[in-house]
PDB file of C-alpha atoms in Angstrom:
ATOM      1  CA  UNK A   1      13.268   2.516   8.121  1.00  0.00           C
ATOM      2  CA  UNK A   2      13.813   1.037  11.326  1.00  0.00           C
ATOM      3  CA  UNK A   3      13.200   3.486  13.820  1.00  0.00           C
ATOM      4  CA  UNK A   4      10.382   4.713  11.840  1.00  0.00           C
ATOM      5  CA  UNK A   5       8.408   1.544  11.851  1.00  0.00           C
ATOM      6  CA  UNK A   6       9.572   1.288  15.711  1.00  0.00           C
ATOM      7  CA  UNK A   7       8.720   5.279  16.260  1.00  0.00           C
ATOM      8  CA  UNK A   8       5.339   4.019  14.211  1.00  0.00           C
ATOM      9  CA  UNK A   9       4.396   1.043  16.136  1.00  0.00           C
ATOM     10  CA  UNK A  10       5.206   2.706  20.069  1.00  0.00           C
ATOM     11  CA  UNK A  11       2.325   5.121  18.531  1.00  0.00           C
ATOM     12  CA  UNK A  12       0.271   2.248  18.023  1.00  0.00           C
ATOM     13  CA  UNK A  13      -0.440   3.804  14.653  1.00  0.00           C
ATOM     14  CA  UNK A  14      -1.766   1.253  12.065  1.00  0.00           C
ATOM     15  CA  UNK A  15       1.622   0.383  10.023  1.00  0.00           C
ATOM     16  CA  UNK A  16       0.744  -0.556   6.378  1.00  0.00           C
ATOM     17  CA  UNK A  17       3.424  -2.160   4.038  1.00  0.00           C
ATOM     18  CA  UNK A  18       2.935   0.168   0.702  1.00  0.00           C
ATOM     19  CA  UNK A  19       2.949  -1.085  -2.926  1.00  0.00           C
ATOM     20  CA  UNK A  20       5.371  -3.778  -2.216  1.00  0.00           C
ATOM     21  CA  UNK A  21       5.949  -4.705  -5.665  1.00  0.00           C
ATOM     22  CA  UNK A  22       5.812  -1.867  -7.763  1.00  0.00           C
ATOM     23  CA  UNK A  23       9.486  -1.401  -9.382  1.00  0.00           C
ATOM     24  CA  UNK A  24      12.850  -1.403  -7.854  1.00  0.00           C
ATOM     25  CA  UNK A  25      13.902   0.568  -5.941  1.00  0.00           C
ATOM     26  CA  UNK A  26      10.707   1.313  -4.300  1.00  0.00           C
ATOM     27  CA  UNK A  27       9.771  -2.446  -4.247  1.00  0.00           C
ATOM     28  CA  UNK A  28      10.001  -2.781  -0.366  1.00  0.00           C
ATOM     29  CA  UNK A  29       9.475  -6.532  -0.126  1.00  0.00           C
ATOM     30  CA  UNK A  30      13.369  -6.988  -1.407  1.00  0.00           C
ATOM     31  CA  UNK A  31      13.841  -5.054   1.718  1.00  0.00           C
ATOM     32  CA  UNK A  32      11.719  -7.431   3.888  1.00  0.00           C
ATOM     33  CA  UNK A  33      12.457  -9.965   2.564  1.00  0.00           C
ATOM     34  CA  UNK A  34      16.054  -9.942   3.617  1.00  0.00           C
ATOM     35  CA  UNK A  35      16.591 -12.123   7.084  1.00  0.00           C
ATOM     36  CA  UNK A  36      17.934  -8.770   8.600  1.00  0.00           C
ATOM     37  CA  UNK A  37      14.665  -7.244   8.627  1.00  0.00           C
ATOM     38  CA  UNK A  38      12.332 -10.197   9.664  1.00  0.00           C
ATOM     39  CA  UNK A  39      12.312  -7.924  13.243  1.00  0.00           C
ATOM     40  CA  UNK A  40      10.688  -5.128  11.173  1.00  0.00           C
ATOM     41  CA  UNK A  41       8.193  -6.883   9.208  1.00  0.00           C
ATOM     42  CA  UNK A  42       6.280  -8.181  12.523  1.00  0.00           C
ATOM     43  CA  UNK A  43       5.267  -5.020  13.679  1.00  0.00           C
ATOM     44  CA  UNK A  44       3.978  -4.401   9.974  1.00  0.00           C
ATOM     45  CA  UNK A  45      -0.019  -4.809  10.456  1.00  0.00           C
ATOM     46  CA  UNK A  46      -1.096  -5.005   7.041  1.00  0.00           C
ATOM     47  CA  UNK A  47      -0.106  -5.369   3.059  1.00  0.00           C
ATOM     48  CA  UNK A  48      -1.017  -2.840   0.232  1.00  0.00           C
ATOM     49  CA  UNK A  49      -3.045  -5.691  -1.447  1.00  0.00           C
ATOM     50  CA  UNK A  50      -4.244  -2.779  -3.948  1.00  0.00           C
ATOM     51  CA  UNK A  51      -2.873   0.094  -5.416  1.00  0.00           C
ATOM     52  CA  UNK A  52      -4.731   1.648  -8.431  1.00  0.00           C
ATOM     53  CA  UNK A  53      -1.621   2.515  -9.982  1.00  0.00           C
ATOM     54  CA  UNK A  54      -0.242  -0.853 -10.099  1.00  0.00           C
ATOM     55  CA  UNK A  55      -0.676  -3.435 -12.371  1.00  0.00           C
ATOM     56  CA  UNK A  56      -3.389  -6.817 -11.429  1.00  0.00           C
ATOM     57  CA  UNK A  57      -0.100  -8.593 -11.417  1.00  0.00           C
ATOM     58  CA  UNK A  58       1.715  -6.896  -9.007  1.00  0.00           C
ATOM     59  CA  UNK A  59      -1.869  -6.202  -6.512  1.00  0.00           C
ATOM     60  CA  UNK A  60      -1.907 -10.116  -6.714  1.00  0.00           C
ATOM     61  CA  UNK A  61       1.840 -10.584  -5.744  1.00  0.00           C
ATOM     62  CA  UNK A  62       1.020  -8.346  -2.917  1.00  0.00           C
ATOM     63  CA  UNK A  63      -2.161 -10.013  -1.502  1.00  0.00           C
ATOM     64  CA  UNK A  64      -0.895 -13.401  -2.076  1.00  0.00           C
ATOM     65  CA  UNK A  65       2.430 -12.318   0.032  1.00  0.00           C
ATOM     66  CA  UNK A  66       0.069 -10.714   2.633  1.00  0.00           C
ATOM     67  CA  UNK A  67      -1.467 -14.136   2.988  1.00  0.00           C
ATOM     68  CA  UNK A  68       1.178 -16.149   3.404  1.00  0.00           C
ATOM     69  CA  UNK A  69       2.477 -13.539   6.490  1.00  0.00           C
ATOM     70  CA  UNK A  70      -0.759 -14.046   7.657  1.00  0.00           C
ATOM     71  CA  UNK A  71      -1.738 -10.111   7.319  1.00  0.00           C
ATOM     72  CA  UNK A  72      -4.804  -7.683   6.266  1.00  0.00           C
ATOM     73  CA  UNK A  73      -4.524  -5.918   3.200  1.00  0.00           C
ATOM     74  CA  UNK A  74      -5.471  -2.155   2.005  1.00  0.00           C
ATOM     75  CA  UNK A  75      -5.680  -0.727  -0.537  1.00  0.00           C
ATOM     76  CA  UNK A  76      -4.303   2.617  -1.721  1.00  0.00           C
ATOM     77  CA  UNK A  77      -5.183   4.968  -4.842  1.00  0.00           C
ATOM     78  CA  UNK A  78      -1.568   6.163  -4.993  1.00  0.00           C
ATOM     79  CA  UNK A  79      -2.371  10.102  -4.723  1.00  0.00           C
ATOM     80  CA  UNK A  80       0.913  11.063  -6.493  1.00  0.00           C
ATOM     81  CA  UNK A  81      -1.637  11.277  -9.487  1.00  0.00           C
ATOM     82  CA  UNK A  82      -4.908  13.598  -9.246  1.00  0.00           C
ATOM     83  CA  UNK A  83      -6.633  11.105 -11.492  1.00  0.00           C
ATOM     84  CA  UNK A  84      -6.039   8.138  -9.570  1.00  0.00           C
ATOM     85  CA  UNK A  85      -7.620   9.372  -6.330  1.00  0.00           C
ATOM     86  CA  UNK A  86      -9.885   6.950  -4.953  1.00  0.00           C
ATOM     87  CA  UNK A  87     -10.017   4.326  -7.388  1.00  0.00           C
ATOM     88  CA  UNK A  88      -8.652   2.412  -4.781  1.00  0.00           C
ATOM     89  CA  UNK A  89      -9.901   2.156  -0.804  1.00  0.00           C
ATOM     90  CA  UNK A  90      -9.984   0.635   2.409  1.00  0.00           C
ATOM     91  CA  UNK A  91     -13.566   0.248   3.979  1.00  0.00           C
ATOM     92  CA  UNK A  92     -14.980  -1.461   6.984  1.00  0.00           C
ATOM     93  CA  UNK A  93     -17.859  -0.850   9.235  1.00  0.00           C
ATOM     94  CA  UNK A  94     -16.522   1.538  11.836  1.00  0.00           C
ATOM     95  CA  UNK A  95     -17.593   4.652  13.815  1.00  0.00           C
ATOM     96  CA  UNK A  96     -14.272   5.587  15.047  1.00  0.00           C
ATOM     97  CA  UNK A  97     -11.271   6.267  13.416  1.00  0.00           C
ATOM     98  CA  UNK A  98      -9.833   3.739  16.185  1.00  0.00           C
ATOM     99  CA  UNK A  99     -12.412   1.354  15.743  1.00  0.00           C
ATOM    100  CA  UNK A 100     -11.153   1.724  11.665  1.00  0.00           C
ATOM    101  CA  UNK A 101      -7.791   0.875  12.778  1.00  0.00           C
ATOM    102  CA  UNK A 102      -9.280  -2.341  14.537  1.00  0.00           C
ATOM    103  CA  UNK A 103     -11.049  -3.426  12.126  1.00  0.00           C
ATOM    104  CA  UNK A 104      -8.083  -3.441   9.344  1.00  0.00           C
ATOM    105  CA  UNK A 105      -5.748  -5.560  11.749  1.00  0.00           C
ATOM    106  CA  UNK A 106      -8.663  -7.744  12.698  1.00  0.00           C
ATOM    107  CA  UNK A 107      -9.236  -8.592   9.073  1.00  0.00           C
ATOM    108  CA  UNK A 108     -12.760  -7.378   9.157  1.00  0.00           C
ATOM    109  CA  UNK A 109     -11.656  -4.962   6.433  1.00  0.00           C
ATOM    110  CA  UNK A 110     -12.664  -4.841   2.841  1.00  0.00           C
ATOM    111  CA  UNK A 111     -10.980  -3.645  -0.493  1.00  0.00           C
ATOM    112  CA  UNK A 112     -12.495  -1.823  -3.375  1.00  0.00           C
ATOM    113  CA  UNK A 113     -10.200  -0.972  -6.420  1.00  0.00           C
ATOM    114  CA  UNK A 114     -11.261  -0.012  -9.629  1.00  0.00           C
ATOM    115  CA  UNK A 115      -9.068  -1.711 -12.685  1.00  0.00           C
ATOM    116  CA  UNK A 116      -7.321   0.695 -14.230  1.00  0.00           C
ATOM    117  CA  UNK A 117      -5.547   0.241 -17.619  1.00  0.00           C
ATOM    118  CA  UNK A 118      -2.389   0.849 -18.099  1.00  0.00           C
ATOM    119  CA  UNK A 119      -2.554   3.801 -20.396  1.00  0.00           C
ATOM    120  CA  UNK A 120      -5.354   5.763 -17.638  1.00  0.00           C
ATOM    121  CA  UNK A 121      -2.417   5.252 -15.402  1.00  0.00           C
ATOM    122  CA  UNK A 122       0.176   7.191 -17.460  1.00  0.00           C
ATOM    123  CA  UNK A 123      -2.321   9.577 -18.592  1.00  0.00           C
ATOM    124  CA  UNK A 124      -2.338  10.297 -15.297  1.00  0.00           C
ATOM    125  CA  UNK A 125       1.362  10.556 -14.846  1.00  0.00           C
ATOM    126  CA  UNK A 126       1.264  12.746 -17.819  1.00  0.00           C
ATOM    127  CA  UNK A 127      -1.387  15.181 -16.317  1.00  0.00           C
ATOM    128  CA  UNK A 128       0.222  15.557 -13.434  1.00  0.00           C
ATOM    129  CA  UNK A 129       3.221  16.536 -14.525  1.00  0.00           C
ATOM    130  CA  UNK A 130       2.148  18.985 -17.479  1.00  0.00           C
ATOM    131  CA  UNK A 131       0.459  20.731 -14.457  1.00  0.00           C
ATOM    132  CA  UNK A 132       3.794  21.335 -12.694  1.00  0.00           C
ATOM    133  CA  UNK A 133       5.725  22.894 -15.388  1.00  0.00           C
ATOM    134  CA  UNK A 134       5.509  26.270 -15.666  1.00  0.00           C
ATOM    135  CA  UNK A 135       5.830  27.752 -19.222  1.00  0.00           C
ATOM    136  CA  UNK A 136       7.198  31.503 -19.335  1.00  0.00           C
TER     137      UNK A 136
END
Protein backbone atom coordinates (compact mmCIF):
# COMPACT_ATOMS: atom_id res chain seq x y z
CA UNK A 1 0.00 0.00 0.00
CA UNK A 2 2.90 1.98 0.63
CA UNK A 3 4.72 2.33 -2.40
CA UNK A 4 1.54 2.66 -4.19
CA UNK A 5 0.33 5.71 -2.41
CA UNK A 6 4.17 6.93 -2.70
CA UNK A 7 4.29 5.68 -6.62
CA UNK A 8 0.66 7.68 -6.55
CA UNK A 9 1.61 10.85 -4.98
CA UNK A 10 5.38 11.34 -7.08
CA UNK A 11 2.59 11.30 -10.03
CA UNK A 12 0.91 13.99 -8.40
CA UNK A 13 -2.22 12.00 -9.13
CA UNK A 14 -5.20 13.00 -6.87
CA UNK A 15 -5.02 10.11 -4.03
CA UNK A 16 -8.57 9.43 -2.65
CA UNK A 17 -9.07 7.28 0.57
CA UNK A 18 -12.01 4.74 -0.72
CA UNK A 19 -15.06 3.61 1.33
CA UNK A 20 -13.21 3.72 4.52
CA UNK A 21 -15.78 2.11 6.51
CA UNK A 22 -17.49 -0.33 4.61
CA UNK A 23 -16.75 -3.91 6.33
CA UNK A 24 -13.61 -5.48 7.46
CA UNK A 25 -11.36 -6.31 5.75
CA UNK A 26 -11.76 -3.70 3.21
CA UNK A 27 -12.38 -1.03 5.95
CA UNK A 28 -9.05 0.89 5.29
CA UNK A 29 -9.29 3.37 8.16
CA UNK A 30 -8.19 0.29 10.68
CA UNK A 31 -5.26 0.47 8.41
CA UNK A 32 -4.74 4.26 8.87
CA UNK A 33 -5.52 4.45 11.71
CA UNK A 34 -2.64 2.46 13.05
CA UNK A 35 0.45 4.95 14.20
CA UNK A 36 2.58 2.99 11.57
CA UNK A 37 0.84 4.46 8.77
CA UNK A 38 0.28 8.14 9.92
CA UNK A 39 3.31 8.71 7.02
CA UNK A 40 0.79 7.33 4.47
CA UNK A 41 -2.29 9.02 5.35
CA UNK A 42 -0.67 12.66 4.68
CA UNK A 43 -0.16 12.25 1.22
CA UNK A 44 -3.93 11.00 1.11
CA UNK A 45 -5.78 14.21 -0.50
CA UNK A 46 -9.22 13.38 0.10
CA UNK A 47 -11.97 10.94 1.94
CA UNK A 48 -14.73 8.84 0.14
CA UNK A 49 -17.36 10.92 2.09
CA UNK A 50 -19.99 8.98 -0.25
CA UNK A 51 -20.33 5.79 -1.66
CA UNK A 52 -23.81 4.77 -3.01
CA UNK A 53 -23.32 1.40 -1.90
CA UNK A 54 -22.77 2.17 1.61
CA UNK A 55 -24.99 2.72 4.22
CA UNK A 56 -25.86 6.85 5.59
CA UNK A 57 -24.07 5.53 8.59
CA UNK A 58 -21.00 4.56 7.33
CA UNK A 59 -20.91 7.89 4.43
CA UNK A 60 -21.25 9.89 7.78
CA UNK A 61 -18.37 8.03 9.63
CA UNK A 62 -16.40 8.80 6.59
CA UNK A 63 -17.07 12.58 6.17
CA UNK A 64 -16.97 13.21 9.77
CA UNK A 65 -13.32 11.38 9.80
CA UNK A 66 -12.43 13.44 6.66
CA UNK A 67 -13.12 16.49 8.76
CA UNK A 68 -11.37 15.93 11.56
CA UNK A 69 -7.99 15.17 9.11
CA UNK A 70 -8.86 18.24 7.74
CA UNK A 71 -9.54 16.67 4.05
CA UNK A 72 -12.03 16.98 0.88
CA UNK A 73 -14.35 14.35 0.34
CA UNK A 74 -15.73 12.42 -2.95
CA UNK A 75 -17.90 10.56 -3.57
CA UNK A 76 -17.98 7.25 -5.45
CA UNK A 77 -20.97 5.08 -7.00
CA UNK A 78 -19.02 1.88 -6.32
CA UNK A 79 -19.10 0.48 -10.10
CA UNK A 80 -18.69 -3.17 -8.93
CA UNK A 81 -22.59 -2.99 -9.47
CA UNK A 82 -24.14 -1.84 -12.99
CA UNK A 83 -27.05 -0.43 -11.06
CA UNK A 84 -25.24 1.67 -8.80
CA UNK A 85 -23.40 3.70 -11.44
CA UNK A 86 -23.62 7.23 -10.80
CA UNK A 87 -25.81 7.51 -7.98
CA UNK A 88 -22.95 8.87 -6.44
CA UNK A 89 -20.37 11.82 -7.87
CA UNK A 90 -17.81 14.26 -7.49
CA UNK A 91 -18.54 17.71 -9.22
CA UNK A 92 -16.90 21.07 -9.24
CA UNK A 93 -16.63 23.84 -11.68
CA UNK A 94 -13.64 22.93 -13.80
CA UNK A 95 -12.48 23.00 -17.46
CA UNK A 96 -9.57 20.81 -17.07
CA UNK A 97 -9.21 17.57 -15.83
CA UNK A 98 -6.21 19.28 -13.78
CA UNK A 99 -8.11 22.11 -12.82
CA UNK A 100 -10.77 19.04 -11.45
CA UNK A 101 -7.99 17.71 -9.50
CA UNK A 102 -7.49 21.31 -7.93
CA UNK A 103 -10.52 21.92 -7.17
CA UNK A 104 -11.16 18.51 -5.04
CA UNK A 105 -7.94 19.21 -2.83
CA UNK A 106 -8.87 22.84 -2.57
CA UNK A 107 -12.23 21.91 -1.13
CA UNK A 108 -14.08 23.74 -3.80
CA UNK A 109 -15.63 20.36 -4.60
CA UNK A 110 -19.16 19.23 -4.19
CA UNK A 111 -20.94 15.79 -3.53
CA UNK A 112 -24.10 14.46 -4.99
CA UNK A 113 -25.30 10.92 -3.83
CA UNK A 114 -28.52 9.57 -4.26
CA UNK A 115 -29.88 7.45 -1.00
CA UNK A 116 -30.10 4.21 -1.82
CA UNK A 117 -31.93 1.56 0.30
CA UNK A 118 -30.53 -1.18 1.36
CA UNK A 119 -32.42 -3.76 -0.60
CA UNK A 120 -31.63 -1.51 -4.29
CA UNK A 121 -28.15 -2.17 -3.12
CA UNK A 122 -28.33 -6.00 -3.02
CA UNK A 123 -30.57 -6.09 -5.87
CA UNK A 124 -27.83 -4.84 -7.38
CA UNK A 125 -25.38 -7.32 -6.04
CA UNK A 126 -27.81 -9.87 -7.13
CA UNK A 127 -27.96 -8.59 -10.81
CA UNK A 128 -24.66 -8.49 -11.17
CA UNK A 129 -23.85 -11.61 -10.34
CA UNK A 130 -26.80 -13.62 -12.10
CA UNK A 131 -25.18 -11.89 -15.17
CA UNK A 132 -21.83 -13.65 -14.64
CA UNK A 133 -22.92 -17.14 -14.35
CA UNK A 134 -23.14 -18.91 -17.23
CA UNK A 135 -25.85 -21.67 -17.37
CA UNK A 136 -25.04 -24.66 -19.90
Amino acid sequence: TEELIDAAYDSNALISLPHPFTIPPKKSYNFFKKEINKNSLKKIDAIEGSNSYLSQEANKKAMSWAQKLNKPWTAGSDAHFLGLLGSSLTACYAETPEEFIEQIRKKKSMIYCKEIKSVSRNLAAFKSILNNIKFS
